[in-house]
Coordinates of C-alpha atoms and ligand atoms in Angstrom, one line a residue:
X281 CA -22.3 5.0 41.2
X282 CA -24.7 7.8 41.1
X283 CA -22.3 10.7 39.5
X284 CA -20.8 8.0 37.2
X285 CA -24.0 7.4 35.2
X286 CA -25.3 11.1 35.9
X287 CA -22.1 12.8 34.6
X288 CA -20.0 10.7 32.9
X289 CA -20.6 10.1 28.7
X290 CA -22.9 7.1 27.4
X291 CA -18.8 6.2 25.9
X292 CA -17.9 4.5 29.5
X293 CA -17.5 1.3 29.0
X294 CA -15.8 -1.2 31.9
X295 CA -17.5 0.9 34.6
X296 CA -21.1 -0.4 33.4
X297 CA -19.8 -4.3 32.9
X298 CA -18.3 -3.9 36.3
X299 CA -20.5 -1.0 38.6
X300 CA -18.4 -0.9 41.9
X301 CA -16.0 2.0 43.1
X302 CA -12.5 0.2 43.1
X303 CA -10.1 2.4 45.4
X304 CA -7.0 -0.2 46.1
X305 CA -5.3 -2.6 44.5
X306 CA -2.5 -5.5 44.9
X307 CA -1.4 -8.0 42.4
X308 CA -4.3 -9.9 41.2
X309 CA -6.7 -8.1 43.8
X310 CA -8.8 -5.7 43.7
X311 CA -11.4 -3.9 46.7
X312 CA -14.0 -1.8 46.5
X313 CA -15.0 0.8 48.9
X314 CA -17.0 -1.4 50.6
X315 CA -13.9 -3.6 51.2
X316 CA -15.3 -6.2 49.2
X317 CA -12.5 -8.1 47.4
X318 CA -12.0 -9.4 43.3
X319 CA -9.9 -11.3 41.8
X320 CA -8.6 -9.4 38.6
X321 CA -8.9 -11.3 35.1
X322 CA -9.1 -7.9 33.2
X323 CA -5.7 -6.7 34.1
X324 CA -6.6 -3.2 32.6
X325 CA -6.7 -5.2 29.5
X326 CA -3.4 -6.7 29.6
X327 CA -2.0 -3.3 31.0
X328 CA -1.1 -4.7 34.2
X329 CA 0.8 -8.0 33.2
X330 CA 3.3 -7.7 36.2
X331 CA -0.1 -7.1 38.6
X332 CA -1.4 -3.4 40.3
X333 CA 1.4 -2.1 42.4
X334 CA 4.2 -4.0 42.0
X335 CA 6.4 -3.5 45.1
X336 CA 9.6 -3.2 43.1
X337 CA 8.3 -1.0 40.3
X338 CA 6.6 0.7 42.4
X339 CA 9.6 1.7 44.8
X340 CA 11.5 2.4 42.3
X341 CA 8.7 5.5 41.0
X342 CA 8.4 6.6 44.5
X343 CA 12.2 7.0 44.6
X344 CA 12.3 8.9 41.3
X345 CA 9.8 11.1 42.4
X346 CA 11.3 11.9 45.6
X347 CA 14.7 12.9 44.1
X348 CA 13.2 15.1 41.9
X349 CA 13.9 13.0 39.1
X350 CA 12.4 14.6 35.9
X351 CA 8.6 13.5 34.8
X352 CA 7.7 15.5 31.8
X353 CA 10.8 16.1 29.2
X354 CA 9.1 15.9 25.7
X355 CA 11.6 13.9 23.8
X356 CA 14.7 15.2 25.3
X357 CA 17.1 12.8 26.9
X358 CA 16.5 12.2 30.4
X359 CA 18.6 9.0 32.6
X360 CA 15.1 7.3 33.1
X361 CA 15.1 7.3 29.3
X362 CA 18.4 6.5 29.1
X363 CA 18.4 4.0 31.5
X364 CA 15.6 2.3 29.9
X365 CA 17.1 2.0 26.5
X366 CA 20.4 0.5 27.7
X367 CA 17.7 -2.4 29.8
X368 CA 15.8 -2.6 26.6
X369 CA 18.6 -3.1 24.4
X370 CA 21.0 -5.6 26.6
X371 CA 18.3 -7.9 28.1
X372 CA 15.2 -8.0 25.5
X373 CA 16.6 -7.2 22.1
X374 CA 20.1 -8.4 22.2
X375 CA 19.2 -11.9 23.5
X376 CA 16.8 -12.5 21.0
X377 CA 19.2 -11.2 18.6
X378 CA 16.9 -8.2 17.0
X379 CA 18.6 -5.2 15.7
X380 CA 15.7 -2.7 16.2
X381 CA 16.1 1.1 16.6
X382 CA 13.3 2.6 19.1
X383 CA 11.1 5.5 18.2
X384 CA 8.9 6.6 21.2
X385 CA 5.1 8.0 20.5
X386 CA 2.3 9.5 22.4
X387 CA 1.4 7.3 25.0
X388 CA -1.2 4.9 23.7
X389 CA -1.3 2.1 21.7
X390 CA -3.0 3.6 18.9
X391 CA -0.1 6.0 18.6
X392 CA 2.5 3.6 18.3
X393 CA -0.4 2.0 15.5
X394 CA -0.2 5.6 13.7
X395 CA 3.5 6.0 13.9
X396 CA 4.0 2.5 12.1
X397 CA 1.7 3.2 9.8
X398 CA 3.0 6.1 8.2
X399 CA 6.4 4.7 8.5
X400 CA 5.2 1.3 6.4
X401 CA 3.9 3.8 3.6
X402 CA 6.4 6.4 3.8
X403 CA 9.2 3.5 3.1
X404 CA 6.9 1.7 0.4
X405 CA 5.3 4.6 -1.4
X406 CA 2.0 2.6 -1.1
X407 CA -1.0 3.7 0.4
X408 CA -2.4 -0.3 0.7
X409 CA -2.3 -1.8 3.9
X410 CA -3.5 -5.8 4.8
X411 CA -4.7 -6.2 8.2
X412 CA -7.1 -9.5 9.4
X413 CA -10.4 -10.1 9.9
X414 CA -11.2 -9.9 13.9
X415 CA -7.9 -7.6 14.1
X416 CA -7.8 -4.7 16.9
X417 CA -5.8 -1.8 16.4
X418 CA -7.1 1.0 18.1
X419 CA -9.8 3.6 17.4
X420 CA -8.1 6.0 15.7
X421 CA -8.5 6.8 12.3
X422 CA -5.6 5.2 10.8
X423 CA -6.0 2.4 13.2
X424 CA -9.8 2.1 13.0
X425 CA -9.1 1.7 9.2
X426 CA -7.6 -1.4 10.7
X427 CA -10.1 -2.8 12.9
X428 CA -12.3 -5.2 11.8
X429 CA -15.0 -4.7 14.4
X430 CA -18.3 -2.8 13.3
X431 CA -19.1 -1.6 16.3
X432 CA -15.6 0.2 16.6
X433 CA -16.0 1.1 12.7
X434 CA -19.7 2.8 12.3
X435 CA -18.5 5.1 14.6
X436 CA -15.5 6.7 12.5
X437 CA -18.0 8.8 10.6
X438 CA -15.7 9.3 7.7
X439 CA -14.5 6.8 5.3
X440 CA -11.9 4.1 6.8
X441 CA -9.9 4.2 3.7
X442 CA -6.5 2.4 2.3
X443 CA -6.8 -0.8 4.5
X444 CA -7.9 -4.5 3.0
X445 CA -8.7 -7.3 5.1
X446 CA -7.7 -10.8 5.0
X447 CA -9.1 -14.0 6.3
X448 CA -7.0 -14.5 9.4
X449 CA -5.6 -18.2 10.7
X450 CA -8.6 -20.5 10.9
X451 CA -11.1 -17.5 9.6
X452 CA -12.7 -20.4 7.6
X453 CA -12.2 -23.2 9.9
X454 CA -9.3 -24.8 10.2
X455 CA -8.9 -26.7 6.8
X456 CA -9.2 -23.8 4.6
X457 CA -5.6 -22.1 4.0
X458 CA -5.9 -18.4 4.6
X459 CA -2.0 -17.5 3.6
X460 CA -2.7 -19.7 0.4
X461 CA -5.6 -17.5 0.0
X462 CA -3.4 -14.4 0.9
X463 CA -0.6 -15.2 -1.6
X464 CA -3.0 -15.8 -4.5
X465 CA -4.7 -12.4 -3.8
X466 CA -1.4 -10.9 -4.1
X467 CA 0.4 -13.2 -6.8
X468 CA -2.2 -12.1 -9.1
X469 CA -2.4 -8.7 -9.9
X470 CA -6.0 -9.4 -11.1
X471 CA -7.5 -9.3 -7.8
X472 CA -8.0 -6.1 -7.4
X473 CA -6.2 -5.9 -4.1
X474 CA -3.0 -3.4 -4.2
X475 CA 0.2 -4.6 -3.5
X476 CA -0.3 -3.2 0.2
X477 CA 3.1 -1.5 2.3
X478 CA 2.6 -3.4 5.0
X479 CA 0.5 -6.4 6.6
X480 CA -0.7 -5.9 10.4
X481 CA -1.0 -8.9 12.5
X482 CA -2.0 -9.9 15.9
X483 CA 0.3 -13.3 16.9
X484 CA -3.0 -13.9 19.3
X485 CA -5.9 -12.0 18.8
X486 CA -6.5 -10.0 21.8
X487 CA -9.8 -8.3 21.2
X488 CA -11.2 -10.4 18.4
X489 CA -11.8 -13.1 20.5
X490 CA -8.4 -15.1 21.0
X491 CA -7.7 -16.5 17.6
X492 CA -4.7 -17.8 17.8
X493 CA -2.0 -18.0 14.7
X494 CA -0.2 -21.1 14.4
X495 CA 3.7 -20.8 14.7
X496 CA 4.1 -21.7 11.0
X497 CA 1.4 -19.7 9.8
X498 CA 2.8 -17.1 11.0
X499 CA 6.2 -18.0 9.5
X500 CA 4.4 -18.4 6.2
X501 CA 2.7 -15.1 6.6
X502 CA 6.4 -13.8 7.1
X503 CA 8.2 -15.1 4.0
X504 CA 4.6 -14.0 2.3
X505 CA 5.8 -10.6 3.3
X506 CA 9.8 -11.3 2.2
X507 CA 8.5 -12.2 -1.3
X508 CA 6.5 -9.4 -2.3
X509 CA 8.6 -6.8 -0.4
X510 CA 5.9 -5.8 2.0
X511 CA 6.7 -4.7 5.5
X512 CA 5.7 -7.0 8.2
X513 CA 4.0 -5.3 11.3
X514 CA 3.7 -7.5 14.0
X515 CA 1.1 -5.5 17.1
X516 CA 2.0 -6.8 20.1
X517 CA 0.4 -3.7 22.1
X518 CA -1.9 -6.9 23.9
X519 CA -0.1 -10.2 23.4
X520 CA 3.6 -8.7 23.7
X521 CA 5.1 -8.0 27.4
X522 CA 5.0 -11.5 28.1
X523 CA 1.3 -12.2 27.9
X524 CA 1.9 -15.3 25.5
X525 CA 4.9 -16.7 27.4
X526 CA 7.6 -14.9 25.4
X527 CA 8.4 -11.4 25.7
X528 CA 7.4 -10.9 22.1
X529 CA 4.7 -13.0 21.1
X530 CA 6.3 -13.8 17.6
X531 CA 9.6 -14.9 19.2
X532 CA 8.4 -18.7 19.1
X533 CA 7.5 -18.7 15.5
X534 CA 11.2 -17.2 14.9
X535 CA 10.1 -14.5 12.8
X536 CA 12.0 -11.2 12.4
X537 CA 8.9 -8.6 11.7
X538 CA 10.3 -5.5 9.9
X539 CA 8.1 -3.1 12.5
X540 CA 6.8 -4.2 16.6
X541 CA 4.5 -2.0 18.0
X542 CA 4.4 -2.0 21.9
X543 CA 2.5 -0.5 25.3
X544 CA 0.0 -1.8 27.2
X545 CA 2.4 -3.5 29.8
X546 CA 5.4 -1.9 28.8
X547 CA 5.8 0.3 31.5
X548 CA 5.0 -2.5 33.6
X549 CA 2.3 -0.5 36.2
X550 CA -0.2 0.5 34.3
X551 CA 1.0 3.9 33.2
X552 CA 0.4 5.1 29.5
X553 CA 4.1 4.5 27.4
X554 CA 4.0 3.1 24.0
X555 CA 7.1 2.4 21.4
X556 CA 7.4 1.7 17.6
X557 CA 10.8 -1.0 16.8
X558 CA 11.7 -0.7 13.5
X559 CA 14.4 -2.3 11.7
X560 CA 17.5 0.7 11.3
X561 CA 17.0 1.1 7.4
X562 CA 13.6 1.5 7.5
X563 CA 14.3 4.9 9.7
X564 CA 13.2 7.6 7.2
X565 CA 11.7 10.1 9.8
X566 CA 12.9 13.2 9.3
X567 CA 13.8 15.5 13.0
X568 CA 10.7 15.9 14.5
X569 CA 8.1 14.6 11.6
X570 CA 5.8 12.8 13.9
X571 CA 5.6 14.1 17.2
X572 CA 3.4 14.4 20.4
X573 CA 3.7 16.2 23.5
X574 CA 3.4 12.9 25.6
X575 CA 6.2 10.9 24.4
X576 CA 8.1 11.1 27.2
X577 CA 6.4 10.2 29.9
X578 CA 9.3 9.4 32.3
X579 CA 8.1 7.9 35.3
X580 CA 7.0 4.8 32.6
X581 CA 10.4 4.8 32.1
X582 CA 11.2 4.4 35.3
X583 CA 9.1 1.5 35.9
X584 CA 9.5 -0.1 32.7
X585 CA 13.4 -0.6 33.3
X586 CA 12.6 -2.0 36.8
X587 CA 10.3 -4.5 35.2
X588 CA 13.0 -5.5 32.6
X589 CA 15.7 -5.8 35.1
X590 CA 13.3 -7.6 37.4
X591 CA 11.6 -10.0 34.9
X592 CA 13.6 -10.6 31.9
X593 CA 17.2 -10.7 32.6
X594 CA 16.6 -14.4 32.6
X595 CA 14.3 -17.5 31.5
X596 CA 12.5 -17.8 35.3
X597 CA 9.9 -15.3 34.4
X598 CA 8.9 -17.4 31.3
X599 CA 8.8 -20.4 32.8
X600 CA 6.7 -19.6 35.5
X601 CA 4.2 -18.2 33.2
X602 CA 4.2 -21.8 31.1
X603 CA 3.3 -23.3 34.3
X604 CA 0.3 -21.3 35.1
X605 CA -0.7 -21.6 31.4
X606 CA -0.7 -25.4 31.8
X607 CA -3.0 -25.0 34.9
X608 CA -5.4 -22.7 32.8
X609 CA -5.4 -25.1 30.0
X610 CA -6.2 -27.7 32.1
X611 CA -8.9 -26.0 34.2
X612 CA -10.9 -24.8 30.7
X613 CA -10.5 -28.3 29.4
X614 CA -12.2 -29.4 33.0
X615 CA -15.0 -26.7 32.2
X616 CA -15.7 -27.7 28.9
X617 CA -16.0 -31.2 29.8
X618 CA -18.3 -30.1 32.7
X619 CA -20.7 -28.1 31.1
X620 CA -21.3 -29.9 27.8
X621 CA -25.0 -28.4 27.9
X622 CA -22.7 -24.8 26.9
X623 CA -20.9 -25.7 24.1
X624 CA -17.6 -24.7 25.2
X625 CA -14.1 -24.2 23.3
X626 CA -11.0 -23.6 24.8
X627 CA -8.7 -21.4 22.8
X628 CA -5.7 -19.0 23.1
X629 CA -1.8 -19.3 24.3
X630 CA 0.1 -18.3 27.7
X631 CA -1.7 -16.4 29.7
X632 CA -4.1 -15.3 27.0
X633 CA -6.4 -17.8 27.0
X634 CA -10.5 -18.4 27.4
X635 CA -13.5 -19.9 26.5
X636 CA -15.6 -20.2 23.4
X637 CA -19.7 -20.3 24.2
X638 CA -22.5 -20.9 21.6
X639 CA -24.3 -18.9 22.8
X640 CA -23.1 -15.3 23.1
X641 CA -25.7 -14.0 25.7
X642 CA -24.6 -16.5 28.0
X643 CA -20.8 -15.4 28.2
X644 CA -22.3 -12.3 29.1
X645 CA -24.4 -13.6 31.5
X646 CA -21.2 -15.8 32.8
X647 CA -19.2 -12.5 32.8
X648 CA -21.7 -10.7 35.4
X649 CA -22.5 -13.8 37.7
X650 CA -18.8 -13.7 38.2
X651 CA -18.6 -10.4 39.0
X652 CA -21.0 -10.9 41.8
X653 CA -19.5 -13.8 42.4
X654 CA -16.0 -11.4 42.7
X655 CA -14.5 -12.1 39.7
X656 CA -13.4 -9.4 36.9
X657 CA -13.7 -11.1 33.5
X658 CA -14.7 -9.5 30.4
X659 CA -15.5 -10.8 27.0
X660 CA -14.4 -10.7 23.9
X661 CA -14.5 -11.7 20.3
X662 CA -17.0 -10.3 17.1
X663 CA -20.5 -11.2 19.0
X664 CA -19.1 -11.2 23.0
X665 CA -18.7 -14.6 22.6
X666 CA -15.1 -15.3 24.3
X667 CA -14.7 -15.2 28.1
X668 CA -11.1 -14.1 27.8
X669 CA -8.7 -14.6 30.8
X670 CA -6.2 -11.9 31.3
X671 CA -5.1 -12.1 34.7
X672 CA -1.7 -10.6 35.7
X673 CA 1.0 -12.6 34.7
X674 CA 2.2 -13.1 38.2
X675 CA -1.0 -13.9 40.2
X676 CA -0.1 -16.4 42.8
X677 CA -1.1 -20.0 42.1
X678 CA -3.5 -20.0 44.9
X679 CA -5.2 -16.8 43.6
X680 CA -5.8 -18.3 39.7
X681 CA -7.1 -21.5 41.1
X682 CA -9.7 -19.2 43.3
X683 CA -10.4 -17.4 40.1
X684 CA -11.3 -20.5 37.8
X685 CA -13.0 -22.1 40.4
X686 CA -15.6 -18.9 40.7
X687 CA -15.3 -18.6 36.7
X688 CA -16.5 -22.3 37.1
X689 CA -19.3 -21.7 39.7
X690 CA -20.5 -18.7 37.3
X691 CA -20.9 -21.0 34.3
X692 CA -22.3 -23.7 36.6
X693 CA -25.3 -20.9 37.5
X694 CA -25.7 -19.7 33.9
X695 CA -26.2 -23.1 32.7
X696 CA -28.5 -24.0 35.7
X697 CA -30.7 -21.1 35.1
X698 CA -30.9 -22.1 31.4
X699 CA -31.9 -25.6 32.4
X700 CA -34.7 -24.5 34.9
X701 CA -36.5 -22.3 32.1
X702 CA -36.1 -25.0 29.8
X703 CA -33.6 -22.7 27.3
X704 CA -31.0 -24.4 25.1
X705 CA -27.9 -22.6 23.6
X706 CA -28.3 -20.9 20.0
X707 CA -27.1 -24.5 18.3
X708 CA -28.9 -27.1 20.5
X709 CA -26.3 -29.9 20.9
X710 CA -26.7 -32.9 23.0
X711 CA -24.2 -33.1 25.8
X712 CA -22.3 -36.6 24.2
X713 CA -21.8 -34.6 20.9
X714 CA -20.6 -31.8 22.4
X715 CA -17.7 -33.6 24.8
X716 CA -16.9 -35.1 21.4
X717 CA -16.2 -32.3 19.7
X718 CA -14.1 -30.5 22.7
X719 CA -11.8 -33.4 23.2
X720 CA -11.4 -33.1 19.3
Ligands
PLP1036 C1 -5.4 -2.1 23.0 C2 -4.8 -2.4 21.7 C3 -4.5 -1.3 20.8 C4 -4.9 0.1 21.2 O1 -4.3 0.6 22.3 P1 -4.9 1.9 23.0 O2 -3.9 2.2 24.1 O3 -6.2 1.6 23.5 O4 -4.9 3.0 22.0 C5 -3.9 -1.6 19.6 N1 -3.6 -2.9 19.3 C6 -3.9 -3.9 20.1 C7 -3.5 -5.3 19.7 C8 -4.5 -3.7 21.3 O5 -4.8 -4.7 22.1

């Protein structure tokens, strides 16, 4: 680890929660170069929703590359790109009935953030924008504007400008009505907010800690947006790809958002490739307005298509994902039960789902015990206070029972330790109370 910490920026990240050398990886599984195997909850993130080196994607890059298919082409029409419009539109839009026309961007999430920005204000001629408290957008400028996190935020070192934030679903608790809250804000034009171009929402929040939007809040939030003409961008750059149990996350509420931004897991193994889907009338651009040298990054292509065609010509996929979010469901619910001295919460949808603690130093501390334990989790949430499941969304069963039972043994040894030193969680609760409240 020595030239990581020697040479590499105080900015790293992952590589201090997790201080190993990885150098292979299959599915759900990761090794080290001592050979020592993890089980992988992280998922780059949610990049890696169809698991590291899918056989089928992976072939079907190799066989690209060795016909000389072409890698870099700007934005000029290639056949992978080709190929991966005519997937896109005849098995994920056209089912779903969505009428969307594609407009590619630089390769990372946040660029697909920018790109729907400017498009929201270019169309409105407002310079407003709504997003939620808790909301991750990226960390560029526009999209920092966005993010509620502070952490994310002191570091902009200009102004993060143009951008109001709302109380998201259940920012109050779960009796206070944000949209009513919203709608008031905006019915009256006393309230100081502007009428915004656009409102920016997470279906489940991915980085804020797995706040979850109910189905109809979300369809509230929707005909919010209908009524006061504002554009509805729905991020699906985490939850998107399948990670709630839909390929779109908002497909369940039956919402038709006016702009979708997408990457992480859209090219299906882990390579950078990120899209803007915008309703046709709302395609203003003018040739070549908003560019980037990296928005064609062809092999993506490639694998992206392979993934539709492998895992969304038909329902299969979804339903297997259901499943496994039952057994998750089930398995939190057993952990919160188990470890009342913790004050769990189970929260989140599909496969994006986790745990709540009191305390916030002990999800941390559960998040390194089960790394040594060899399990990759992270946390997530305003204070670290989520222990947010990600794994891909085709693990094997056997593998996601493994990993729950070591996330299991991890709290087991965090709340053990706490016990022996006599240390009770920020709220002290007695155990009854607390099994109360998480069958509530
Ligand atoms: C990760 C993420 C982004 C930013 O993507 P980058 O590739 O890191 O720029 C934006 N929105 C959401 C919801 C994300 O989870």
């Amino acid at each position: 680890m020595n030239i990581f910490n020697r040479l590499e920026s105080e900015v790293r990240g992952y590589v201090r929660s997790f201080p190993t050398v990885f150098c292979s990886a299959k599915n759900a599984l990761l090794v080290n170069e001592a050979g020592q195997h993890y089980i992988d909850f992280l998922a780059g993130a949610g990049s890696l929703n169809y698991g590291h080196n899918h056989p089928i994607l992976k072939k079907s890059v190799i066989e690209y590359m060795l016909d000389d298919g072409v890698v870099h082409g700007l934005d000029m029409a290639t056949l992978a790109k080709k190929e991966f419009m005519q997937a896109f539109e005849q098995h994920i839009l056209k089912p779903r009935q969505l009428n969307y026309k594609i407009q590619f961007t630089g390769p990372t999430g946040t660029n697909a953030v920018e790109a729907a920005l400017k498009l929201a204000r270019n169309n409105t001629g407002r310079n407003n924008v709504i997003a939620f408290t808790n909301g991750f957008h990226g960390v560029s400028l526009g999209s920092l504007a966005l993010t509620g996190n502070q952490k994310f935020r002191e570091a902009a070192g200009v102004n993060l400008s143009d951008v109001h934030h709302a109380a998201y679903a259940g920012y109050f608790g779960e009796d206070v009505d944000t949209i009513a809250m919203l709608e008031k804000l905006l019915a009256d034009r006393s309230s100081g907010v502007d009428l915004p171009a656009a409102i920016i929402v997470e279906c489940v929040q991915g980085e804020g800690g797995l706040n979850t939007a109910s189905l109809n809040w979300l369809k509230r939030l929707s005909a919010l947006c209908e009524r006061f003409e504002i554009l509805l961008i729905v991020d699906d750059i985490q939850a998107g790809c399948g990670r709630t149990g839909t390929f779109f996350s908002f497909e369940r509420a039956g919402i038709k958002p006016d702009i979708v931004t997408l990457s992480k897991s859209l090219s299906g193994f882990g390579l950078p490739m990120s899209l803007v889907l915008m309703k046709p009338e709302l395609d203003i651009w003018k040739p070549g307005q908003h560019n980037g040298t990296f928005r064609g990054n062809n092999l993506a292509f490639v694998t992206a298509t392979s993934a539709i065609h492998h895992f969304w010509k038909d329902d299969c996929f979804a339903q297997q994902i259901a499943q496994k979010a039952e057994l998750v469901k089930k398995h939190l619910l057993d952990m919160v039960a188990q470890y009342p001295q913790a004050g769990l919460k189970q929260r989140g949808r599909g496969l994006m789902q986790g745990l709540v603690f009191t305390n916030p130093a002990w999800a941390d501390e559960v998040t390194s015990k089960a790394f040594e334990l060899g399990l990759i989790i992270e946390t997530s949430g305003s204070q670290g206070e989520v222990v947010k499941l990600l794994p891909p969304l085709t693990i094997e069963v056997e593998q996601l029972e493994k990993g729950l039972g070591l996330l299991s043994k991890a709290i087991a040894s965090v709340v053990q330790q706490h016990e022996q030193t006599a240390e009770l969680p920020l709220t002290p609760k007695n155990p009854k109370a607390a099994l109360q409240e998480a069958r509530a």
